[in-house]
mmCIF file of C-alpha atoms (C1' of nucleotides) in Angstrom:
data_model
loop_
_atom_site.group_PDB
_atom_site.id
_atom_site.type_symbol
_atom_site.label_atom_id
_atom_site.label_comp_id
_atom_site.label_asym_id
_atom_site.label_seq_id
_atom_site.Cartn_x
_atom_site.Cartn_y
_atom_site.Cartn_z
ATOM 1 C CA UNK A 259 10.141 4.202 -20.449
ATOM 2 C CA UNK A 260 13.147 2.139 -19.869
ATOM 3 C CA UNK A 261 13.303 -1.575 -21.445
ATOM 4 C CA UNK A 262 14.511 -4.318 -19.504
ATOM 5 C CA UNK A 263 14.877 -8.471 -20.294
ATOM 6 C CA UNK A 264 12.848 -10.145 -17.670
ATOM 7 C CA UNK A 265 10.629 -13.393 -18.831
ATOM 8 C CA UNK A 266 10.381 -15.072 -15.320
ATOM 9 C CA UNK A 267 8.417 -12.546 -12.955
ATOM 10 C CA UNK A 268 4.730 -12.494 -12.918
ATOM 11 C CA UNK A 269 3.788 -8.928 -12.144
ATOM 12 C CA UNK A 270 -0.092 -9.238 -11.470
ATOM 13 C CA UNK A 271 0.270 -12.047 -9.069
ATOM 14 C CA UNK A 272 3.228 -10.610 -6.969
ATOM 15 C CA UNK A 273 2.261 -6.836 -6.747
ATOM 16 C CA UNK A 274 -1.379 -6.905 -6.648
ATOM 17 C CA UNK A 275 -1.580 -9.965 -4.138
ATOM 18 C CA UNK A 276 -1.818 -9.644 -0.047
ATOM 19 C CA UNK A 277 2.204 -8.410 -0.022
ATOM 20 C CA UNK A 278 2.089 -4.728 -0.931
ATOM 21 C CA UNK A 279 -0.888 -2.407 -0.984
ATOM 22 C CA UNK A 280 -0.109 0.037 -3.193
ATOM 23 C CA UNK A 281 -0.133 -1.071 -6.715
ATOM 24 C CA UNK A 282 -2.949 -0.886 -8.745
ATOM 25 C CA UNK A 283 -3.497 -2.269 -13.052
ATOM 26 C CA UNK A 284 -4.331 0.590 -15.034
ATOM 27 C CA UNK A 285 -5.027 -0.694 -18.357
ATOM 28 C CA UNK A 286 -2.192 -2.955 -18.898
ATOM 29 C CA UNK A 287 0.178 -0.701 -16.368
ATOM 30 C CA UNK A 288 1.026 -1.258 -13.162
ATOM 31 C CA UNK A 289 1.108 1.722 -11.384
ATOM 32 C CA UNK A 290 2.339 1.858 -7.534
ATOM 33 C CA UNK A 291 3.770 4.036 -5.004
ATOM 34 C CA UNK A 292 6.044 3.142 -2.172
ATOM 35 C CA UNK A 293 7.853 5.473 0.882
ATOM 36 C CA UNK A 294 10.226 6.646 -1.204
ATOM 37 C CA UNK A 295 9.228 5.939 -5.071
ATOM 38 C CA UNK A 296 6.867 5.394 -7.195
ATOM 39 C CA UNK A 297 6.666 3.702 -10.456
ATOM 40 C CA UNK A 298 5.095 3.007 -13.705
ATOM 41 C CA UNK A 299 5.750 -1.068 -15.191
ATOM 42 C CA UNK A 300 4.300 -2.867 -18.112
ATOM 43 C CA UNK A 301 5.155 -5.868 -19.578
ATOM 44 C CA UNK A 302 5.731 -6.380 -23.146
ATOM 45 C CA UNK A 303 6.632 -9.961 -23.786
ATOM 46 C CA UNK A 304 9.602 -10.886 -22.348
ATOM 47 C CA UNK A 305 10.713 -7.401 -21.438
ATOM 48 C CA UNK A 306 9.222 -5.054 -18.985
ATOM 49 C CA UNK A 307 8.899 -1.385 -19.543
ATOM 50 C CA UNK A 308 9.138 0.989 -17.081
ATOM 51 C CA UNK A 309 10.213 3.864 -15.586
ATOM 52 C CA UNK A 310 10.665 5.450 -11.433
ATOM 53 C CA UNK A 311 9.460 8.542 -9.692
ATOM 54 C CA UNK A 312 10.828 11.349 -9.019
ATOM 55 C CA UNK A 313 14.354 10.103 -9.479
ATOM 56 C CA UNK A 314 13.515 8.519 -13.048
ATOM 57 C CA UNK A 315 15.282 5.396 -14.710
ATOM 58 C CA UNK A 316 16.325 4.028 -10.613
ATOM 59 C CA UNK A 317 16.957 0.536 -11.810
ATOM 60 C CA UNK A 318 18.729 0.085 -8.676
ATOM 61 C CA UNK A 319 15.691 0.914 -6.308
ATOM 62 C CA UNK A 320 13.587 -1.225 -8.669
ATOM 63 C CA UNK A 321 15.597 -4.174 -9.114
ATOM 64 C CA UNK A 322 15.948 -4.306 -4.893
ATOM 65 C CA UNK A 323 12.221 -3.396 -5.071
ATOM 66 C CA UNK A 324 11.318 -6.491 -7.210
ATOM 67 C CA UNK A 325 14.089 -8.613 -5.444
ATOM 68 C CA UNK A 326 16.096 -9.687 -8.790
ATOM 69 C CA UNK A 327 18.742 -10.261 -6.529
ATOM 70 C CA UNK A 328 17.909 -13.828 -4.907
ATOM 71 C CA UNK A 329 19.000 -17.037 -7.388
ATOM 72 C CA UNK A 330 15.033 -17.742 -7.743
ATOM 73 C CA UNK A 331 15.701 -20.906 -9.925
ATOM 74 C CA UNK A 332 17.445 -22.415 -6.669
ATOM 75 C CA UNK A 333 14.806 -21.511 -4.179
ATOM 76 C CA UNK A 334 12.131 -23.133 -7.249
ATOM 77 C CA UNK A 335 13.741 -26.268 -7.057
ATOM 78 C CA UNK A 336 14.139 -26.365 -3.173
ATOM 79 C CA UNK A 337 10.455 -26.079 -2.889
ATOM 80 C CA UNK A 338 8.903 -27.816 -5.053
ATOM 81 C CA UNK A 339 9.824 -31.441 -3.347
ATOM 82 C CA UNK A 340 6.586 -30.543 -1.976
ATOM 83 C CA UNK A 341 3.597 -31.965 -3.920
ATOM 84 C CA UNK A 342 1.377 -29.058 -3.303
ATOM 85 C CA UNK A 343 3.820 -26.278 -3.754
ATOM 86 C CA UNK A 344 4.548 -28.075 -6.993
ATOM 87 C CA UNK A 345 0.990 -27.494 -8.294
ATOM 88 C CA UNK A 346 1.221 -23.976 -7.013
ATOM 89 C CA UNK A 347 4.291 -23.460 -8.631
ATOM 90 C CA UNK A 348 2.427 -24.557 -12.065
ATOM 91 C CA UNK A 349 -0.734 -22.443 -11.153
ATOM 92 C CA UNK A 350 1.467 -19.253 -10.547
ATOM 93 C CA UNK A 351 4.541 -19.265 -12.296
ATOM 94 C CA UNK A 352 7.666 -16.521 -11.694
ATOM 95 C CA UNK A 353 5.178 -15.383 -8.209
ATOM 96 C CA UNK A 354 7.638 -13.517 -6.573
ATOM 97 C CA UNK A 355 8.228 -12.171 -2.827
ATOM 98 C CA UNK A 356 8.805 -7.682 -3.134
ATOM 99 C CA UNK A 357 11.582 -6.376 -0.832
ATOM 100 C CA UNK A 358 9.664 -3.262 0.478
ATOM 101 C CA UNK A 359 10.979 -1.154 3.415
ATOM 102 C CA UNK A 360 11.109 -1.930 6.320
ATOM 103 C CA UNK A 361 8.650 0.922 7.982
ATOM 104 C CA UNK A 362 6.194 0.209 5.187
ATOM 105 C CA UNK A 363 5.777 -3.219 5.490
ATOM 106 C CA UNK A 364 5.312 -2.788 9.588
ATOM 107 C CA UNK A 365 2.845 -0.180 9.156
ATOM 108 C CA UNK A 366 1.021 -1.611 6.388
ATOM 109 C CA UNK A 367 0.635 -5.013 8.402
ATOM 110 C CA UNK A 368 -0.327 -2.879 11.497
ATOM 111 C CA UNK A 369 -3.414 -2.011 9.210
ATOM 112 C CA UNK A 370 -4.319 -5.591 8.500
ATOM 113 C CA UNK A 371 -5.556 -7.357 11.658
ATOM 114 C CA UNK A 372 -9.164 -8.211 11.007
ATOM 115 C CA UNK A 373 -9.275 -6.751 7.759
ATOM 116 C CA UNK A 374 -9.729 -7.854 4.054
ATOM 117 C CA UNK A 375 -7.144 -7.337 1.375
ATOM 118 C CA UNK A 376 -9.529 -4.653 -0.083
ATOM 119 C CA UNK A 377 -9.939 -2.968 3.461
ATOM 120 C CA UNK A 378 -6.069 -2.812 3.933
ATOM 121 C CA UNK A 379 -5.715 -1.233 0.654
ATOM 122 C CA UNK A 380 -8.279 1.302 1.154
ATOM 123 C CA UNK A 381 -6.843 2.213 4.350
ATOM 124 C CA UNK A 382 -3.156 2.771 2.799
ATOM 125 C CA UNK A 383 -4.467 4.506 0.362
ATOM 126 C CA UNK A 384 -6.168 7.140 2.764
ATOM 127 C CA UNK A 385 -3.686 7.268 4.866
ATOM 128 C CA UNK A 386 -1.203 7.711 1.548
ATOM 129 C CA UNK A 387 -3.257 10.699 0.654
ATOM 130 C CA UNK A 388 -3.527 12.163 4.045
ATOM 131 C CA UNK A 389 -0.290 12.331 5.297
ATOM 132 C CA UNK A 390 2.433 11.387 1.919
ATOM 133 C CA UNK A 391 4.135 13.220 -0.083
ATOM 134 C CA UNK A 392 2.283 14.228 -3.612
ATOM 135 C CA UNK A 393 4.109 13.948 -6.750
ATOM 136 C CA UNK A 394 3.511 13.985 -10.775
ATOM 137 C CA UNK A 395 3.427 10.912 -12.478
ATOM 138 C CA UNK A 396 3.600 12.165 -16.211
ATOM 139 C CA UNK A 397 0.142 13.328 -15.975
ATOM 140 C CA UNK A 398 -1.372 12.118 -12.674
ATOM 141 C CA UNK A 399 -0.839 12.705 -9.377
ATOM 142 C CA UNK A 400 0.209 10.470 -6.863
ATOM 143 C CA UNK A 401 0.942 10.274 -3.245
ATOM 144 C CA UNK A 402 3.516 8.072 -1.754
ATOM 145 C CA UNK A 403 3.306 6.044 1.278
ATOM 146 C CA UNK A 404 3.506 7.933 4.604
ATOM 147 C CA UNK A 405 6.984 8.404 6.399
ATOM 148 C CA UNK A 406 6.862 7.057 9.795
ATOM 149 C CA UNK A 407 8.025 11.005 11.161
ATOM 150 C CA UNK A 408 4.493 12.444 9.373
ATOM 151 C CA UNK A 409 2.908 9.594 11.206
ATOM 152 C CA UNK A 410 4.109 10.482 14.479
ATOM 153 C CA UNK A 411 3.541 13.981 14.290
ATOM 154 C CA UNK A 412 -0.238 13.244 13.313
ATOM 155 C CA UNK A 413 -3.401 13.480 15.769
ATOM 156 C CA UNK A 414 -4.408 10.395 16.307
ATOM 157 C CA UNK A 415 -7.882 11.215 14.977
ATOM 158 C CA UNK A 416 -6.304 12.289 11.838
ATOM 159 C CA UNK A 417 -5.191 8.533 11.457
ATOM 160 C CA UNK A 418 -8.830 7.313 12.593
ATOM 161 C CA UNK A 419 -10.149 9.131 9.945
ATOM 162 C CA UNK A 420 -8.256 7.129 7.479
ATOM 163 C CA UNK A 421 -10.695 4.320 8.540
ATOM 164 C CA UNK A 422 -7.936 2.091 10.700
ATOM 165 C CA UNK A 423 -10.132 1.618 13.541
ATOM 166 C CA UNK A 424 -9.031 0.735 16.650
ATOM 167 C CA UNK A 425 -5.846 0.154 14.666
ATOM 168 C CA UNK A 426 -5.247 3.637 14.893
ATOM 169 C CA UNK A 427 -3.579 3.856 18.360
ATOM 170 C CA UNK A 428 -0.747 1.091 17.051
ATOM 171 C CA UNK A 429 0.128 2.789 14.252
ATOM 172 C CA UNK A 430 0.442 6.146 15.831
ATOM 173 C CA UNK A 431 2.280 4.581 19.028
ATOM 174 C CA UNK A 432 4.356 2.440 16.505
ATOM 175 C CA UNK A 433 5.225 5.457 14.272
ATOM 176 C CA UNK A 434 6.241 7.221 17.297
ATOM 177 C CA UNK A 435 8.576 4.606 18.758
ATOM 178 C CA UNK A 436 10.300 4.391 15.604
ATOM 179 C CA UNK A 437 10.922 7.794 15.659
ATOM 180 C CA UNK A 438 12.601 7.878 19.329
ATOM 181 C CA UNK A 439 15.850 5.428 19.130
ATOM 182 C CA UNK A 440 17.736 4.358 15.702
ATOM 183 C CA UNK A 441 15.032 1.307 16.306
ATOM 184 C CA UNK A 442 14.938 1.183 12.550
ATOM 185 C CA UNK A 443 18.495 0.717 12.242
ATOM 186 C CA UNK A 444 18.586 -1.594 15.199
ATOM 187 C CA UNK A 445 15.699 -4.312 14.078
ATOM 188 C CA UNK A 446 17.397 -3.766 10.466
ATOM 189 C CA UNK A 447 20.745 -5.255 11.608
ATOM 190 C CA UNK A 448 19.265 -8.191 13.915
ATOM 191 C CA UNK A 449 19.029 -11.975 13.300
ATOM 192 C CA UNK A 450 15.757 -13.359 12.858
ATOM 193 C CA UNK A 451 14.720 -14.460 16.384
ATOM 194 C CA UNK A 452 16.025 -11.298 18.088
ATOM 195 C CA UNK A 453 14.240 -9.471 15.482
ATOM 196 C CA UNK A 454 10.889 -10.711 15.993
ATOM 197 C CA UNK A 455 11.103 -10.420 19.668
ATOM 198 C CA UNK A 456 11.651 -6.934 19.245
ATOM 199 C CA UNK A 457 8.500 -6.278 16.681
ATOM 200 C CA UNK A 458 6.822 -8.195 19.128
ATOM 201 C CA UNK A 459 7.156 -5.729 21.669
ATOM 202 C CA UNK A 460 4.688 -3.361 19.756
ATOM 203 C CA UNK A 461 1.151 -2.448 20.714
ATOM 204 C CA UNK A 462 -0.755 -4.500 17.828
ATOM 205 C CA UNK A 463 1.712 -6.985 17.106
ATOM 206 C CA UNK A 464 1.550 -10.343 17.480
ATOM 207 C CA UNK A 465 2.748 -13.680 15.451
ATOM 208 C CA UNK A 466 0.770 -12.680 12.407
ATOM 209 C CA UNK A 467 2.094 -9.351 11.840
ATOM 210 C CA UNK A 468 5.572 -9.739 13.234
ATOM 211 C CA UNK A 469 6.159 -12.525 10.910
ATOM 212 C CA UNK A 470 4.505 -10.515 7.838
ATOM 213 C CA UNK A 471 6.746 -7.884 8.825
ATOM 214 C CA UNK A 472 9.805 -10.273 8.626
ATOM 215 C CA UNK A 473 8.793 -11.629 4.898
ATOM 216 C CA UNK A 474 8.160 -8.458 3.672
ATOM 217 C CA UNK A 475 9.876 -5.942 5.260
ATOM 218 C CA UNK A 476 13.535 -7.442 6.434
ATOM 219 C CA UNK A 477 13.985 -10.234 3.973
ATOM 220 C CA UNK A 478 13.802 -13.055 5.927
ATOM 221 C CA UNK A 479 13.270 -16.407 3.784
ATOM 222 C CA UNK A 480 12.944 -19.152 6.132
ATOM 223 C CA UNK A 481 9.611 -18.547 8.123
ATOM 224 C CA UNK A 482 6.039 -17.837 6.423
ATOM 225 C CA UNK A 483 3.001 -15.651 8.445
ATOM 226 C CA UNK A 484 0.366 -17.840 8.727
ATOM 227 C CA UNK A 485 -3.287 -16.192 8.371
ATOM 228 C CA UNK A 486 -6.848 -17.879 8.731
ATOM 229 C CA UNK A 487 -6.356 -19.350 5.399
ATOM 230 C CA UNK A 488 -2.768 -20.510 5.873
ATOM 231 C CA UNK A 489 -4.061 -22.497 9.370
ATOM 232 C CA UNK A 490 -6.933 -24.018 7.293
ATOM 233 C CA UNK A 491 -4.169 -25.294 4.618
ATOM 234 C CA UNK A 492 -1.843 -26.474 7.145
ATOM 235 C CA UNK A 493 -4.878 -28.436 8.800
ATOM 236 C CA UNK A 494 -6.660 -29.702 5.291
ATOM 237 C CA UNK A 495 -3.106 -30.556 3.619
ATOM 238 C CA UNK A 496 -0.086 -31.066 6.016
ATOM 239 C CA UNK A 497 -2.199 -32.946 9.194
ATOM 240 C CA UNK A 498 -2.344 -30.401 11.438
ATOM 241 C CA UNK A 499 -5.324 -30.473 14.144
ATOM 242 C CA UNK A 500 -7.775 -27.649 15.095
ATOM 243 C CA UNK A 501 -5.784 -26.699 18.294
ATOM 244 C CA UNK A 502 -2.591 -26.385 16.329
ATOM 245 C CA UNK A 503 -0.471 -23.433 17.858
ATOM 246 C CA UNK A 504 0.910 -20.741 15.514
ATOM 247 C CA UNK A 505 4.435 -22.196 16.737
ATOM 248 C CA UNK A 506 4.207 -25.382 15.942
ATOM 249 C CA UNK A 507 2.993 -24.925 12.078
ATOM 250 C CA UNK A 508 5.500 -22.074 11.927
ATOM 251 C CA UNK A 509 8.296 -24.265 12.979
ATOM 252 C CA UNK A 510 7.354 -27.812 10.955
ATOM 253 C CA UNK A 511 7.434 -25.196 7.638
ATOM 254 C CA UNK A 512 10.806 -23.492 8.641
ATOM 255 C CA UNK A 513 12.350 -27.056 9.078
ATOM 256 C CA UNK A 514 10.205 -28.774 5.895
ATOM 257 C CA UNK A 515 11.378 -25.889 3.557
ATOM 258 C CA UNK A 516 14.963 -25.013 4.939
ATOM 259 C CA UNK A 517 15.517 -21.961 4.666
ATOM 260 C CA UNK A 518 12.725 -20.883 1.963
ATOM 261 C CA UNK A 519 9.379 -21.377 4.108
ATOM 262 C CA UNK A 520 8.544 -17.456 3.224
ATOM 263 C CA UNK A 521 8.716 -18.714 -0.760
ATOM 264 C CA UNK A 522 6.861 -21.889 0.020
ATOM 265 C CA UNK A 523 4.509 -20.412 1.570
ATOM 266 C CA UNK A 524 3.447 -17.589 -0.666
ATOM 267 C CA UNK A 525 3.153 -19.964 -3.226
ATOM 268 C CA UNK A 526 0.772 -22.316 -1.149
ATOM 269 C CA UNK A 527 -1.209 -19.613 0.459
ATOM 270 C CA UNK A 528 -1.896 -17.800 -2.654
ATOM 271 C CA UNK A 529 -2.476 -20.675 -4.608
ATOM 272 C CA UNK A 530 -5.155 -22.551 -2.637
ATOM 273 C CA UNK A 531 -7.204 -19.269 -1.248
ATOM 274 C CA UNK A 532 -7.416 -18.209 -4.912
ATOM 275 C CA UNK A 533 -9.041 -21.222 -5.997
ATOM 276 C "C1'" DT B 192 -31.773 -3.928 7.083
ATOM 277 C "C1'" DC B 193 -29.555 -7.072 8.844
ATOM 278 C "C1'" DT B 194 -25.616 -10.224 9.805
ATOM 279 C "C1'" DC B 195 -20.581 -11.646 9.548
ATOM 280 C "C1'" DA B 196 -16.273 -12.486 8.482
ATOM 281 C "C1'" DG B 197 -12.384 -10.649 7.320
ATOM 282 C "C1'" DG B 198 -4.572 -12.151 5.857
ATOM 283 C "C1'" DG B 199 -5.093 -10.760 14.795
ATOM 284 C "C1'" DG B 200 -4.006 -8.947 18.945
ATOM 285 C "C1'" DC B 201 -5.391 -7.214 23.862
ATOM 286 C "C1'" DG B 202 -7.027 -7.991 28.245
ATOM 287 C "C1'" DA B 203 -9.408 -9.990 31.716
ATOM 288 C "C1'" DT B 204 -10.331 -14.155 33.592
ATOM 289 C "C1'" DA C 269 -5.083 -21.685 27.811
ATOM 290 C "C1'" DT C 270 -9.616 -19.661 26.562
ATOM 291 C "C1'" DC C 271 -12.286 -15.798 25.394
ATOM 292 C "C1'" DG C 272 -14.941 -11.242 24.265
ATOM 293 C "C1'" DC C 273 -13.866 -7.326 22.216
ATOM 294 C "C1'" DC C 274 -11.662 -3.985 19.319
ATOM 295 C "C1'" DC C 275 -13.868 -0.393 14.552
ATOM 296 C "C1'" DC C 276 -14.967 -1.069 10.050
ATOM 297 C "C1'" DT C 277 -16.177 -2.654 5.337
ATOM 298 C "C1'" DG C 278 -18.323 -5.299 1.596
ATOM 299 C "C1'" DA C 279 -20.446 -9.415 0.833
ATOM 300 C "C1'" DG C 280 -24.189 -12.163 0.948
#
DNA sequence: TCTCAGGGGCGAT
DNA sequence: ATCGCCCCTGAG
């Protein structure tokens, strides 16, 4: 295991909250899989012990995944102007947003509609076991997140067997569409609004799935996804009424948090939902 | 055993 | 713009 100084990073809530679905805490070690790497991370005081697989010692990958390139202090400073956010930061210090692979985040959130987080996690593991590459983490075999290419080739019934229900068709279609043209490269090159429009052209992608993909898979900081909890919170704490539209709440958050709505939302929704 | 909501979105009105 | 339905699971 490598040892790296990283005091201000809340591994538990960042890795096990609802932004990525491939992580488990086994004993005091976080073990997770993504589409191209698996990793072990363990906190030791102000340091982390870590290893990556199948490529070992890949700090370039891990630091990018953990998104250590952003100016976290500044973001915290910016969003702390809101009193609820301030409380949330106090309750969950050092919560972060991960930088996930675009296709991985996209496919993950295609599994999410009307599912609980445990449900999504279960689907992702079944898909990984059926379609993902296998590799050995020391003494333990683990499946990587399936590549879109593999899902595109799959029989729809195989995908259905992963308990995704009516989402199977959406996942299959999306994977095929990602293979057809260089859609991934193109979407990754677009600005926020254009990328959002492109994502919404996929079957199964509405406001929520699009925004989750934009924030967790494409690195946009300036918007936040609203789930049912998010909507309730906006009503309870920020004066939106029951009829408030997704777009209205989204625009307001974008303005209010001035470029960092993603981070504000992450704190806010994590904080209130877990109470 | 049953009901119900769960980090929504689609398609018919 | 509204509303029933999509498939499946775990909680109550």
